[in-house]
C-alpha positions as protocol buffer text, in pm:
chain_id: "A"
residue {
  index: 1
  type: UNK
  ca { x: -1145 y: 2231 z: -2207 }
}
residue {
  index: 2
  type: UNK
  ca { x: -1245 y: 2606 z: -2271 }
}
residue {
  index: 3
  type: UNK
  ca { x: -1420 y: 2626 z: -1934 }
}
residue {
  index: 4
  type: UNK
  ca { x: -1115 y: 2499 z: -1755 }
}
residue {
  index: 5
  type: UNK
  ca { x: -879 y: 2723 z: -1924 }
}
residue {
  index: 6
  type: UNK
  ca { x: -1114 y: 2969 z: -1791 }
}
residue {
  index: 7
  type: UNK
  ca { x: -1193 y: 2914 z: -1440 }
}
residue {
  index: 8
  type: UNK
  ca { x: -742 y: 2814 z: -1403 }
}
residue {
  index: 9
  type: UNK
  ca { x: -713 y: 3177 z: -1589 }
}
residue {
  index: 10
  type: UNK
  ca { x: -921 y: 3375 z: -1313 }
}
residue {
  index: 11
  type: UNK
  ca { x: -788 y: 3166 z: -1012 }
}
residue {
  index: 12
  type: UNK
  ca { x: -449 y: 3295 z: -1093 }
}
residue {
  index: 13
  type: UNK
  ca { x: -552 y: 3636 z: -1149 }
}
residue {
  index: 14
  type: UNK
  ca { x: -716 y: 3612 z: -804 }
}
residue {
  index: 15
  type: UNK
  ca { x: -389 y: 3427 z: -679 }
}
residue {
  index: 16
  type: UNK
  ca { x: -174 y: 3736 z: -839 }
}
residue {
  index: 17
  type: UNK
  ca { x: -394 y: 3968 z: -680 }
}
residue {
  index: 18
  type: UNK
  ca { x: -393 y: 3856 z: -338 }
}
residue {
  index: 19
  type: UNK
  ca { x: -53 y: 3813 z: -344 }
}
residue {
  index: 20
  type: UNK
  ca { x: 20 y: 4169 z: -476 }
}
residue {
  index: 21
  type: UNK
  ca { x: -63 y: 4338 z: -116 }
}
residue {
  index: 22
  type: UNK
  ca { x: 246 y: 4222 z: 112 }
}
residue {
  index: 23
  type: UNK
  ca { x: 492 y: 4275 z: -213 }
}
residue {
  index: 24
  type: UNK
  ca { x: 407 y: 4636 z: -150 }
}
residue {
  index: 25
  type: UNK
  ca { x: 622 y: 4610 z: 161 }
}
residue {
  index: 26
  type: UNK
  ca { x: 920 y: 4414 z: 55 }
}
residue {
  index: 27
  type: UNK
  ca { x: 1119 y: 4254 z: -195 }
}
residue {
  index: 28
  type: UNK
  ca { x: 880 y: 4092 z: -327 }
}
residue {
  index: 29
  type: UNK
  ca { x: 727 y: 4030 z: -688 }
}
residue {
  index: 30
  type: UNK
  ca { x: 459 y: 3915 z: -826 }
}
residue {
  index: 31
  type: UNK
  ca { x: 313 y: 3919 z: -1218 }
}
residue {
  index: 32
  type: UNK
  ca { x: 55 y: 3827 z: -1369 }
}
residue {
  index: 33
  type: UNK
  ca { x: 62 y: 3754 z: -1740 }
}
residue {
  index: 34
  type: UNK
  ca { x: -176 y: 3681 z: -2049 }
}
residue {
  index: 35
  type: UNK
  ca { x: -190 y: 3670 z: -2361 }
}
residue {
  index: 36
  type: UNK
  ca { x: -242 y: 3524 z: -2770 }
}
residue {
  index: 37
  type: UNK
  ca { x: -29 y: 3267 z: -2917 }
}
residue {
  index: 38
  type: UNK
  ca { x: -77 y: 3308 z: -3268 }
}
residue {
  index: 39
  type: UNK
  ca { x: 143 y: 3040 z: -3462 }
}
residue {
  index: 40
  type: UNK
  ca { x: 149 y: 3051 z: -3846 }
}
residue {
  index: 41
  type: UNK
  ca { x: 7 y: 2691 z: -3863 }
}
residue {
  index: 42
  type: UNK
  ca { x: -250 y: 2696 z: -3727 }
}
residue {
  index: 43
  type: UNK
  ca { x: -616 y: 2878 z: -3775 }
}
residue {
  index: 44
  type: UNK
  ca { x: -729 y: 2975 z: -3443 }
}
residue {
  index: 45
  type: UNK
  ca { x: -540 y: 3199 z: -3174 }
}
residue {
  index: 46
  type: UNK
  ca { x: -446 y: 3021 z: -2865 }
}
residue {
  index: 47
  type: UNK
  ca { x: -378 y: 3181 z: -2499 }
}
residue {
  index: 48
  type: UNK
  ca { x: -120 y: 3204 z: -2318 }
}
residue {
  index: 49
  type: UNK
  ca { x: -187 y: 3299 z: -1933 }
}
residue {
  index: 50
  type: UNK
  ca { x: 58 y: 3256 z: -1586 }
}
residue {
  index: 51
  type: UNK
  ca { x: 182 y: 3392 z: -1286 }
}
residue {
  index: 52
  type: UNK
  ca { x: 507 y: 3452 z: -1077 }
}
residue {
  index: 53
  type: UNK
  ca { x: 645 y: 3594 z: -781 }
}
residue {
  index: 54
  type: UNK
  ca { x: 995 y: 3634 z: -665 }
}
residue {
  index: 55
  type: UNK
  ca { x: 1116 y: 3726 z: -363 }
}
residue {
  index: 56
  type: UNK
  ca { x: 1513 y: 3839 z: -353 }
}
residue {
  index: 57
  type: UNK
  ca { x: 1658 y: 3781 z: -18 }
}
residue {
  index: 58
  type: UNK
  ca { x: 1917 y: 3989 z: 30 }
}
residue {
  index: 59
  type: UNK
  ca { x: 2066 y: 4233 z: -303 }
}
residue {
  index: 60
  type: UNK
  ca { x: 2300 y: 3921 z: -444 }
}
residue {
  index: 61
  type: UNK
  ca { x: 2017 y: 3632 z: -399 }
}
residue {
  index: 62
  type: UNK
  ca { x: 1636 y: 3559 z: -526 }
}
residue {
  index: 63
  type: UNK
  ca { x: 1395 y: 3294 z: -597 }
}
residue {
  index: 64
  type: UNK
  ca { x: 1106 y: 3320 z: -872 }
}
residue {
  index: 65
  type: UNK
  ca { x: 844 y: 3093 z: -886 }
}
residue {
  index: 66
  type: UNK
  ca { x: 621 y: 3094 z: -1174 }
}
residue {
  index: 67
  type: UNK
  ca { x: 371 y: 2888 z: -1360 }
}
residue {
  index: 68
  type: UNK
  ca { x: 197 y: 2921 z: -1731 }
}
residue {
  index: 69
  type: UNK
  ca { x: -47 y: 2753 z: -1956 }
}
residue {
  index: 70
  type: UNK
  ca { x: -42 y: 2771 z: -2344 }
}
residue {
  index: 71
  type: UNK
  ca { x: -385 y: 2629 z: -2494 }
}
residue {
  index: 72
  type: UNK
  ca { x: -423 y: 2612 z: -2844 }
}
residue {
  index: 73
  type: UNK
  ca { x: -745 y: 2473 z: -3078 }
}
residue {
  index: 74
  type: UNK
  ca { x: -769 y: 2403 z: -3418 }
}
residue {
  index: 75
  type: UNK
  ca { x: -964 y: 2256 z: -3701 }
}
residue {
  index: 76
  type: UNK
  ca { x: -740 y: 2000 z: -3778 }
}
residue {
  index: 77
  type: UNK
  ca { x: -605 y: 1932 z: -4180 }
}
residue {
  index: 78
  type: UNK
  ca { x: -857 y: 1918 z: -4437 }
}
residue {
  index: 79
  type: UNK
  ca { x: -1122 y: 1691 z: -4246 }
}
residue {
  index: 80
  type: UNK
  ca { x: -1421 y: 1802 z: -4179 }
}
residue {
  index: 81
  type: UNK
  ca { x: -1535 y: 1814 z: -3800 }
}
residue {
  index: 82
  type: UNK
  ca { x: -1218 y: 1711 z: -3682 }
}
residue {
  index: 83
  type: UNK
  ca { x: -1074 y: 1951 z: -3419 }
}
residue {
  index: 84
  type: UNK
  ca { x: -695 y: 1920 z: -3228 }
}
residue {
  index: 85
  type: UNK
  ca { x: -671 y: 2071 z: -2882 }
}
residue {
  index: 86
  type: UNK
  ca { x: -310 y: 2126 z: -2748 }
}
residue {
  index: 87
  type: UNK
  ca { x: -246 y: 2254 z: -2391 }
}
residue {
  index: 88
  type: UNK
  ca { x: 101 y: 2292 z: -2226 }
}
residue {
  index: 89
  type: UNK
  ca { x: 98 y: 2372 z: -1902 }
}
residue {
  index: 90
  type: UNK
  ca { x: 472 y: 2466 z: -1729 }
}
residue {
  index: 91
  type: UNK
  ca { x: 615 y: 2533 z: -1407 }
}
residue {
  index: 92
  type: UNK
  ca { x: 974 y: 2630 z: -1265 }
}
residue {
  index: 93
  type: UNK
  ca { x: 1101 y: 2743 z: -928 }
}
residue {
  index: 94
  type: UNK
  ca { x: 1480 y: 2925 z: -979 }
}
residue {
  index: 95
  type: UNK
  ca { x: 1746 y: 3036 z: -751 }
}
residue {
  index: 96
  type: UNK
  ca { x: 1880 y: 3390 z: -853 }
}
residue {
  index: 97
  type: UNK
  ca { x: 2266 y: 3482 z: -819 }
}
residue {
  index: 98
  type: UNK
  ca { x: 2302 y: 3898 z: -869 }
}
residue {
  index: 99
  type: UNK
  ca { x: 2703 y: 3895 z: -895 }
}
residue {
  index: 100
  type: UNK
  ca { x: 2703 y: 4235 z: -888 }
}
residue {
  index: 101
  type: UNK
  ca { x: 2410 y: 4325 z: -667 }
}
residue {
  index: 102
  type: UNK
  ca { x: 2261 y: 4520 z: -911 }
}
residue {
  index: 103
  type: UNK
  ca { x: 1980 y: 4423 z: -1193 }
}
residue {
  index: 104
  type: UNK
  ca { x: 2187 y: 4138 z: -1373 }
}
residue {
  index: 105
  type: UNK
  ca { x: 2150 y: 3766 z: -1288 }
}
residue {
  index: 106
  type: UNK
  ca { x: 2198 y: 3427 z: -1304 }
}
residue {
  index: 107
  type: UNK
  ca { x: 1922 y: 3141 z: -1291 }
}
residue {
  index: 108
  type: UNK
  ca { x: 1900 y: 2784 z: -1233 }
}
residue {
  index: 109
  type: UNK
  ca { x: 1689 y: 2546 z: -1071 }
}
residue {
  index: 110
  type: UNK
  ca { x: 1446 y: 2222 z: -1157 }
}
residue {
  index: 111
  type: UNK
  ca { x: 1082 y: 2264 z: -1362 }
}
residue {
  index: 112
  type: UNK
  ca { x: 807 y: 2045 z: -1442 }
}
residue {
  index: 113
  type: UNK
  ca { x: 638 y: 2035 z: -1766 }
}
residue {
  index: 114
  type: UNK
  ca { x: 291 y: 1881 z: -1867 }
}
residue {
  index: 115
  type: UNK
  ca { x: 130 y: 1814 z: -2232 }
}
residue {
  index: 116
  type: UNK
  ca { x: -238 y: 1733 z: -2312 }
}
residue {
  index: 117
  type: UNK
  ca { x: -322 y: 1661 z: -2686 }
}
residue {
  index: 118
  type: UNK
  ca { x: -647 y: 1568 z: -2826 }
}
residue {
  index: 119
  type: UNK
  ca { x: -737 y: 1460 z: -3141 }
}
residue {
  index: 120
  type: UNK
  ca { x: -1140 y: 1441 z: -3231 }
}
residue {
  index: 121
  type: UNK
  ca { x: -1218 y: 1273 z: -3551 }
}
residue {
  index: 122
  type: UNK
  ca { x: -1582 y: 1225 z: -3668 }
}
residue {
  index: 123
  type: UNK
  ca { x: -1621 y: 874 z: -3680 }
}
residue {
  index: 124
  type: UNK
  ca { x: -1675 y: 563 z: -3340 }
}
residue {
  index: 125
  type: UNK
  ca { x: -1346 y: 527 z: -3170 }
}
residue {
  index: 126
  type: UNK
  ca { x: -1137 y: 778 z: -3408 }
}
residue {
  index: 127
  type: UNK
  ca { x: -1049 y: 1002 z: -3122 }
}
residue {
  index: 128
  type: UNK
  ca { x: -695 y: 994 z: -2943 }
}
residue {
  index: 129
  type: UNK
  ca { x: -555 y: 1149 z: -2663 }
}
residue {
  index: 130
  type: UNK
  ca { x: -253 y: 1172 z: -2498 }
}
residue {
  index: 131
  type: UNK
  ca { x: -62 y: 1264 z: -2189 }
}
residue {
  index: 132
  type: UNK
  ca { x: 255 y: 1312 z: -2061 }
}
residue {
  index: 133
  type: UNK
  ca { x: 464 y: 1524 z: -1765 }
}
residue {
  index: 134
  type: UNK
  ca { x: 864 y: 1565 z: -1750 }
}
residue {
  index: 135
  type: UNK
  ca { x: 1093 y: 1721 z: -1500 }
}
residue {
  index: 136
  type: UNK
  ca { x: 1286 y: 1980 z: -1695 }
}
residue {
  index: 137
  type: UNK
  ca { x: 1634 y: 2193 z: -1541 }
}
residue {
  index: 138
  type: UNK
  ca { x: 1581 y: 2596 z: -1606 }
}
residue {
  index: 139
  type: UNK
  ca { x: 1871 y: 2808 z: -1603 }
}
residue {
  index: 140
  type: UNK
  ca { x: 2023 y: 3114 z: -1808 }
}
residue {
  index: 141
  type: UNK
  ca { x: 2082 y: 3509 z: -1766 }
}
residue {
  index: 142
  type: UNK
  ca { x: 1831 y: 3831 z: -1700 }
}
residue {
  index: 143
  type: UNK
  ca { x: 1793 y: 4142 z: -1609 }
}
residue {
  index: 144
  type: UNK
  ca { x: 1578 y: 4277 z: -1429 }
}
residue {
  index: 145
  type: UNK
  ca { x: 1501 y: 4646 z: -1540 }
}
residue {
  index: 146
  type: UNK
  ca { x: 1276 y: 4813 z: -1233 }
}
residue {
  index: 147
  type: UNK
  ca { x: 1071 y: 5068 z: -1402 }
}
residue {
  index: 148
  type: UNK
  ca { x: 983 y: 5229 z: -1096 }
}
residue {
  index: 149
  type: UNK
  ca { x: 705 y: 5491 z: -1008 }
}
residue {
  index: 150
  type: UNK
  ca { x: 839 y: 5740 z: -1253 }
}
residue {
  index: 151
  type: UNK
  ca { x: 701 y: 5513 z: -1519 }
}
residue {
  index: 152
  type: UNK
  ca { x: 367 y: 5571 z: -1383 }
}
């Protein structure tokens, strides 16, 4: 599981990267993002890694596409040897309305979730695991604040 989180971790880096070149010339975005989910329940840190890019057609309509993974581990209650692995893995496509043409908007649009548990007790045929995907709907409000090379 760990070596998979890796090698999906670096292809999107390489994804965000290659994709970064013709947003230079448009209206185009593209991020990359990771990071540590660090919930109070449980020991060990978990990561948190994804990617999106947008494009905005004209100044009052965009799309953003993005994708993410959350993967946690822990030892799991008071057994000994027994370990819970948890990864979510999410994606959503949304249309962008910018009513103003400016940096506020409004999303909507479908998503797809899926789950992987695992449960490893010590023990012959103690172990369960579990899968399941669902379509989810997205939608809400943003803004989009554009730093711009100034920030820089």
């Amino acid at each position: 599981m760990r070596m998979k989180t890796l090698m999906t971790a670096a292809l999107c880096s390489i994804l965000a990267l290659g994709l970064a070149t013709p947003a230079l010339a448009g209206d185009w975005m593209v991020e990359g993002l990771f990071g540590y989910y660090d919930p109070d329940s449980i020991d060990d840190n978990g990561e948190i890694y994804g990617a999106r890019v947008g494009y905005r057609v004209n100044e009052h309509f965009g799309m953003l596409l993005s994708g993410g993974v959350i993967d946690l581990e822990d030892d799991f209650v008071d057994i000994e040897s027994a370990d819970l692995q948890f990864g979510l893995f999410l994606t959503d496509f949304s249309f962008h309305w910018y009513p103003t043409g400016k940096n506020f908007y409004l999303f909507a649009g479908p998503g797809y979730a899926s789950i992987d548990l695992e449960i490893d007790i010590p023990g012959s045929n103690n172990d369960i695991e579990e899968s399941d995907t669902v379509f989810t709907v997205n939608g809400g409000l943003g803004y989009q604040w554009m730093i711009g090379e100034g920030f820089y």
